[in-house]
Structure formats: structure tokens, C-alpha cells
CSV table of C-alpha atoms and ligand atoms in Angstrom, one decimal:
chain,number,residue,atom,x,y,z
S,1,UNK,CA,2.3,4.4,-20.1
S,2,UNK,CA,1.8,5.4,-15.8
S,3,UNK,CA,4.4,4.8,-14.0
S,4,UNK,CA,3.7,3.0,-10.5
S,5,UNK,CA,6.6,3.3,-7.7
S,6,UNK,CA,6.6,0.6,-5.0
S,7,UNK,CA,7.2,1.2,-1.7
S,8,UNK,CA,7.8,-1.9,0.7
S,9,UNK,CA,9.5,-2.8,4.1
S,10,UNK,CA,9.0,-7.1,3.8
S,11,UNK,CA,7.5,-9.9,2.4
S,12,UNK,CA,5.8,-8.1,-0.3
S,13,UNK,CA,2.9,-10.0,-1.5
S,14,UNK,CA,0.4,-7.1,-1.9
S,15,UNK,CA,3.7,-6.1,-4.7
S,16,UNK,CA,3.6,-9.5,-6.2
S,17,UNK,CA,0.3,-9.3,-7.1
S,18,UNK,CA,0.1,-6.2,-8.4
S,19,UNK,CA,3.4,-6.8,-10.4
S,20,UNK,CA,1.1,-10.1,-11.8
S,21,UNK,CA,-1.5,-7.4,-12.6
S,22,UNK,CA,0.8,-5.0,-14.1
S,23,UNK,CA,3.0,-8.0,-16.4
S,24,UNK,CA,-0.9,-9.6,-17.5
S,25,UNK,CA,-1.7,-6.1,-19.3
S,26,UNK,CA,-5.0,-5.8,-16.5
S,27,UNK,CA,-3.3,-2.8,-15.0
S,28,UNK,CA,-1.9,-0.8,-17.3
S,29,UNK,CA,1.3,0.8,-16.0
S,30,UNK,CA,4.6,-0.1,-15.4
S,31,UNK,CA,7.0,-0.7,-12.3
S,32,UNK,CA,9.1,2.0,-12.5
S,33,UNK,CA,11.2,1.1,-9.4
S,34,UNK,CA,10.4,-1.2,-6.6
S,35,UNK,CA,12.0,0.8,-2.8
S,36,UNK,CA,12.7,-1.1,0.6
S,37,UNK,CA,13.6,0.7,3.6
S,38,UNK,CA,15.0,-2.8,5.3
S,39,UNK,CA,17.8,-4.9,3.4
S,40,UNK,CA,16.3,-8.3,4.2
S,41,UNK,CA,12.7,-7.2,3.1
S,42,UNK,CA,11.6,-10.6,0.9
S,43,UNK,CA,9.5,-8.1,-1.4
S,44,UNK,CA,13.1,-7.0,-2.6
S,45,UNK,CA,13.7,-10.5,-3.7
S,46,UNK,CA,10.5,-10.6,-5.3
S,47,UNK,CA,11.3,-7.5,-7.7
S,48,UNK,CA,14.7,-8.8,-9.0
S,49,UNK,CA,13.4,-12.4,-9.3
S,50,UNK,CA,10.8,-10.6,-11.6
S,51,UNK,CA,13.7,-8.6,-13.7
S,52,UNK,CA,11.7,-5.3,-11.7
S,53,UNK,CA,14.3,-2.5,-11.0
S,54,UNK,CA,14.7,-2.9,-6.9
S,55,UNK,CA,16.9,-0.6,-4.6
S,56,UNK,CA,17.1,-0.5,-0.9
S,57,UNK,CA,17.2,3.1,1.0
S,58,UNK,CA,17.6,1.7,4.4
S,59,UNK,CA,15.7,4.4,6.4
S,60,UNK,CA,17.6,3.4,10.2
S,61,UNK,CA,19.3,6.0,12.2
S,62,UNK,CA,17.8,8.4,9.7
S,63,UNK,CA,15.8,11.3,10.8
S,64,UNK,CA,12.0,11.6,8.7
S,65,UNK,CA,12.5,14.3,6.7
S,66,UNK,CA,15.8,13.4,5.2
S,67,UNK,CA,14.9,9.9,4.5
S,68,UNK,CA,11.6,11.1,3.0
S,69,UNK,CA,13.7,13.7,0.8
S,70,UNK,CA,16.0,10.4,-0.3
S,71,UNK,CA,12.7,8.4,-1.2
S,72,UNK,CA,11.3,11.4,-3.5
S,73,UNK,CA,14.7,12.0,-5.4
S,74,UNK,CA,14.6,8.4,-6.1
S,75,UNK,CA,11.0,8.3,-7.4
S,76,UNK,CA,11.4,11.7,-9.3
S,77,UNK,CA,14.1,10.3,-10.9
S,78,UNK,CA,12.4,7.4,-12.2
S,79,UNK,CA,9.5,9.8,-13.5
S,80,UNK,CA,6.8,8.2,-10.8
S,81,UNK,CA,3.3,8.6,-11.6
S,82,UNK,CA,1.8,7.0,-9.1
S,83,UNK,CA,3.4,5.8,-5.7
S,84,UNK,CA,2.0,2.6,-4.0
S,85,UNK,CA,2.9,1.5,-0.4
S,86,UNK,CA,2.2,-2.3,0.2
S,87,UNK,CA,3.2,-2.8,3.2
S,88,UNK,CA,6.0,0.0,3.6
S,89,UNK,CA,6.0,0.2,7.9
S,90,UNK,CA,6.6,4.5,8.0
S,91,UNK,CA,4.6,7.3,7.8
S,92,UNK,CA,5.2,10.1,5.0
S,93,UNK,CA,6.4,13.4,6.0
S,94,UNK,CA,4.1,16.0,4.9
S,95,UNK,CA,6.9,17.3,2.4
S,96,UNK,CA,6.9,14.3,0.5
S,97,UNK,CA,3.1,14.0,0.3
S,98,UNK,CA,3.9,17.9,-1.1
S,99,UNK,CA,5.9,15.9,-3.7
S,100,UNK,CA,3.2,13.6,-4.8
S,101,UNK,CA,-0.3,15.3,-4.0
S,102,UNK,CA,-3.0,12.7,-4.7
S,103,UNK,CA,-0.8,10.2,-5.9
S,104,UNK,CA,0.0,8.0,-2.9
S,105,UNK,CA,-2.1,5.0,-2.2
S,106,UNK,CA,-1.9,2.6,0.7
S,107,UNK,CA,-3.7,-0.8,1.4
S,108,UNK,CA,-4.3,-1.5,5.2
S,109,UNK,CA,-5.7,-5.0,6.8
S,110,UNK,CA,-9.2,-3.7,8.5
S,111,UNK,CA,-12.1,-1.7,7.3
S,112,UNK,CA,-11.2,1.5,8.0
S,113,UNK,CA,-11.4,3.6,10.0
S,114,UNK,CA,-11.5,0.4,12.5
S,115,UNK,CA,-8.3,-0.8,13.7
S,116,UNK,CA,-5.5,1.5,12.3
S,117,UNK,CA,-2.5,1.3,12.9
S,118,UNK,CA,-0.8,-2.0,13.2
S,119,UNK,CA,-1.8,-5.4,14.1
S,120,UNK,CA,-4.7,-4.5,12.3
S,121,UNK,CA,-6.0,-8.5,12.6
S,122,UNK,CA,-5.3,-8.7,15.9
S,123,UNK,CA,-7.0,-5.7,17.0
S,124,UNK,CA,-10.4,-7.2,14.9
S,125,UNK,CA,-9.7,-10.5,16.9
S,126,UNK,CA,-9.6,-8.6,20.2
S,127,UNK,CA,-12.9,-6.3,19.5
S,128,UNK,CA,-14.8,-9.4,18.6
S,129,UNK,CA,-16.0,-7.7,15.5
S,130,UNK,CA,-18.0,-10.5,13.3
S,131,UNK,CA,-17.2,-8.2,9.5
S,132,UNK,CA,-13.6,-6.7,9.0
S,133,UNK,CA,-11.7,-6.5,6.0
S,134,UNK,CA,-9.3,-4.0,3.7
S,135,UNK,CA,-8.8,-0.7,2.8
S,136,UNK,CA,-6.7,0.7,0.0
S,137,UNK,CA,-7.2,4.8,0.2
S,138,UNK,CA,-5.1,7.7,-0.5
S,139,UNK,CA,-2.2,8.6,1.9
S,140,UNK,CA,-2.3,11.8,4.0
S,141,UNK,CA,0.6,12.4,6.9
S,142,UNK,CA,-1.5,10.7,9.2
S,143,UNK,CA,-1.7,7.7,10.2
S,144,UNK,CA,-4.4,4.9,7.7
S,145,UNK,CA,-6.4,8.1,7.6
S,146,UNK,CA,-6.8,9.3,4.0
S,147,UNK,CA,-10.1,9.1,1.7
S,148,UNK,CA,-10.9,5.7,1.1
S,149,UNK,CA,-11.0,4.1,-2.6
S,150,UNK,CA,-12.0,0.8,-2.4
S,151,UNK,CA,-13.0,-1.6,0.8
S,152,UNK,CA,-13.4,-5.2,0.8
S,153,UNK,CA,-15.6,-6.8,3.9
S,154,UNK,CA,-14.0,-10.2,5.5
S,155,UNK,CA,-16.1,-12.4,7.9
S,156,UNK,CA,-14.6,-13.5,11.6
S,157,UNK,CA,-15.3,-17.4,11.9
S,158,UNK,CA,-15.7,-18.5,15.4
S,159,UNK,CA,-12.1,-20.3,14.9
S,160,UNK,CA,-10.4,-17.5,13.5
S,161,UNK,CA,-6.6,-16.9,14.3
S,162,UNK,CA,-4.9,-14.3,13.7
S,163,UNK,CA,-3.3,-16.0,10.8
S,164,UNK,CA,-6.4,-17.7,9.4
S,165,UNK,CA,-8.1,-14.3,9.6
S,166,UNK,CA,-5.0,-12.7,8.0
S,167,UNK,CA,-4.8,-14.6,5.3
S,168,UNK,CA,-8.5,-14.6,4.1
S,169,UNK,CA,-8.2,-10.3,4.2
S,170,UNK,CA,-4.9,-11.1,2.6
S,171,UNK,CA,-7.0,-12.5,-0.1
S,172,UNK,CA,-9.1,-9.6,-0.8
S,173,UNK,CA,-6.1,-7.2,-0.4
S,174,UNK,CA,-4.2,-8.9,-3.6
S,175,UNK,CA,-7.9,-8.7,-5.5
S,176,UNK,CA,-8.9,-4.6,-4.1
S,177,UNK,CA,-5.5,-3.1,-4.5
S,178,UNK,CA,-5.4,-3.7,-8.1
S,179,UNK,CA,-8.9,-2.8,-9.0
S,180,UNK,CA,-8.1,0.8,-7.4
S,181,UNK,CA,-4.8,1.7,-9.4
S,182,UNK,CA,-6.5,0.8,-12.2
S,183,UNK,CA,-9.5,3.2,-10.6
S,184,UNK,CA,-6.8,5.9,-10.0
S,185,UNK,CA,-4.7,5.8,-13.1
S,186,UNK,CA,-7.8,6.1,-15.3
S,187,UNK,CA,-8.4,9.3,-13.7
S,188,UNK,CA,-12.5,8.7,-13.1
S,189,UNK,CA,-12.3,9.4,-9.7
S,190,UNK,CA,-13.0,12.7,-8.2
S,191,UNK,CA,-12.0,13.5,-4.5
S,192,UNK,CA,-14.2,15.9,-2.7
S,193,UNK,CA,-13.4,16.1,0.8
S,194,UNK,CA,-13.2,12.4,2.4
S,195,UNK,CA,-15.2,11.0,-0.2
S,196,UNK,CA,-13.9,9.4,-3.3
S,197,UNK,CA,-16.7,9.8,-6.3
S,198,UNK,CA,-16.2,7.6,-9.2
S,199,UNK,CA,-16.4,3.7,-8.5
S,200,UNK,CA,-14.2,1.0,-9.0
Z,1,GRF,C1,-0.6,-6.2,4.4
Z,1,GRF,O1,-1.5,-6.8,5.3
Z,1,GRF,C2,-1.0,-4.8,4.2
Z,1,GRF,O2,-2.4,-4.5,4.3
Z,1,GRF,C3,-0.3,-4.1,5.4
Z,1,GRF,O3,0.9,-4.7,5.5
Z,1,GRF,C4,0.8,-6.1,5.0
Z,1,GRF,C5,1.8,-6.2,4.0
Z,1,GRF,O4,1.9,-7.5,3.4
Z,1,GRF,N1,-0.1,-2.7,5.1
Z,1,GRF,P1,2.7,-7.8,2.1
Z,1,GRF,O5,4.2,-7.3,2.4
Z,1,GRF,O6,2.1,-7.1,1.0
Z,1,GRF,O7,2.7,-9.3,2.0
């Protein structure tokens, strides 16, 4: 059985539903640990409430590279397969991506590459774009920049907030991620360059 590492910094949904995924047998893996870099993150919560092992590395005052070094000893140590960010608000050192080469995805809120970074819905909102979405791809040290794995498209309605819009990509975010760990831990898909060969 894979073993999936969680990495999170609040309210965790994107986690929730994979961990529904994961305890329903449709992704088959298991949480292995479940990391926050804040205390109060509610995705934290979420893990113990689901019997999930949870710990919090708080990451403040702490300088990249020596955080990032705490992260992978933790994950090592839990024998990590696969390391998932959902929602986790850092970037990864290049030294940690050394750690886990190929094996750290990320879901972000817009069809990438529009609108990295964050505020993702906002930015969409702003641009007046009439199509965004998400993006779950692999992690590289820059910033939502990695080959992409899966992409859902979300429409802009004329009376869109940015909470109505959120929560409609939030929607296809829960649905996407899922479909591309199971993508990635059945080992089908090839990288080759930016492009991700294999389908869903
Ligand atoms: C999601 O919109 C995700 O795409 C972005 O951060 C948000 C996390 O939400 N990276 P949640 O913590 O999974 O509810």
C-alpha cells in the first residue's frame, strides 16, 4: 500500500476529501501523516477527528532550508510515497524537492499558468476572464509552475464573488485532486519535459 504525506497550512478541505477518497478504497493508499506549518490550521483538526496521525512543524521564525530539512525527516520517517500539498502556503526548497523527485503534487485555484500565486479567484475576478478553474500538477521550486496533471475548467457568472466563484472551483478541486493521485500512484503517467503523457 502508497503512502500519501499531507501537507497543509488551514482549513483543509482539499485533505478531507481526499482522506474520504483514501477511507472509501477509490484511492488506494494510505495517510501516512497529515503536517501543518500553523497550530490553529482547521485541517489539523480534521486529521485527528478522522483517527489520521497529524503533527504540527510550525515553520515561523524558521529560515527555508531548515524548516524544509524538518518536513523531509518527518516524511522519511513515516516511509512517504507520495507528498500532497492542499493548501500548504510555502514554497519547497530545492533540497527537499531533491528528497522527493516526482513525487510532490499541488492543487492551485485557476487554470494554470493564469493567475499563480495567491488569490488565485480574485485575480480571475479582476482579469474578467469568462473560463477559470484548477490545477493539480507536480511541484518544482517555483512558484504553481510544475507539469500539469489534471485541469478542471470553471465558468465566471456575471454575479460571481469571490466566494461564489471560490467555491464552485472548490468543487472541482475536491473531484480533480483525487483522480490525479490515483493517476500518479498507478504509475501510467510519463513526464517528458512539461507535459504529462498518460491521462487521468
Ligand atoms: C485551495 O483553493 C487550493 O487550491 C489552494 O489553497 C486552497 C486550500 O483550501 N492551494 P483547503 O485548505 O484545501 O480547504
Amino acid at each position: 500500500m502508497k503512502r500519501l504525506g499531507i501537507l497543509l497550512s488551514g482549513r483543509g478541505s482539499n485533505f478531507d476529501a481526499i482522506a474520504r477518497n483514501v477511507a472509501a478504497g477509490t484511492i488506494p493508499a494510505e495517510i501516512a501523516i497529515v503536517i501543518s506549518n500553523r497550530p490553529e490550521a482547521r485541517g489539523l483538526e480534521i486529521a485527528r477527528e478522522r483517527g489520521l496521525p497529524a503533527v504540527c512543524i510550525p515553520s515561523k521564525g524558521l529560515d527555508r532550508t531548515v524548516y524544509d530539512a524538518l518536513l523531509a525527516e518527518e516524511l522519511k520517517k513515516r516511509a512517504v510515497d507520495l507528498v500532497c500539498l492542499a493548501g500548504y502556503m510555502r514554497l519547497l526548497s530545492a533540497g527537499f524537492l531533491r528528497d522527493f523527485p516526482g513525487r510532490v503534487l499541488n492543487i492551485h485555484p485557476s487554470l494554470l499558468p493564469s493567475f499563480p500565486g495567491l488569490d488565485a479567484q480574485h485575480q480571475a475576478l479582476e482579469h474578467g476572464v469568462k473560463t477559470t478553474g484548477c490545477t493539480v500538477h507536480f511541484v518544482d521550486e517555483y512558484l504553481d509552475a510544475g507539469p500539469i496533471v489534471a485541469q478542471a475548467a470553471v465558468p465566471v457568472l456575471d454575479d460571481d464573488t469571490v466566494d461564489t466563484l471560490s467555491a464552485r472551483i472548490l468543487e472541482q478541486e475536491h473531484r480533480i485532486y483525487s483522480q490525479a493521485i490515483r493517476a500518479v500512484l498507478g504509475g501510467r503517467l510519463r513526464i517528458q519535459g512539461r507535459r504529462v503523457l498518460g491521462g487521468l
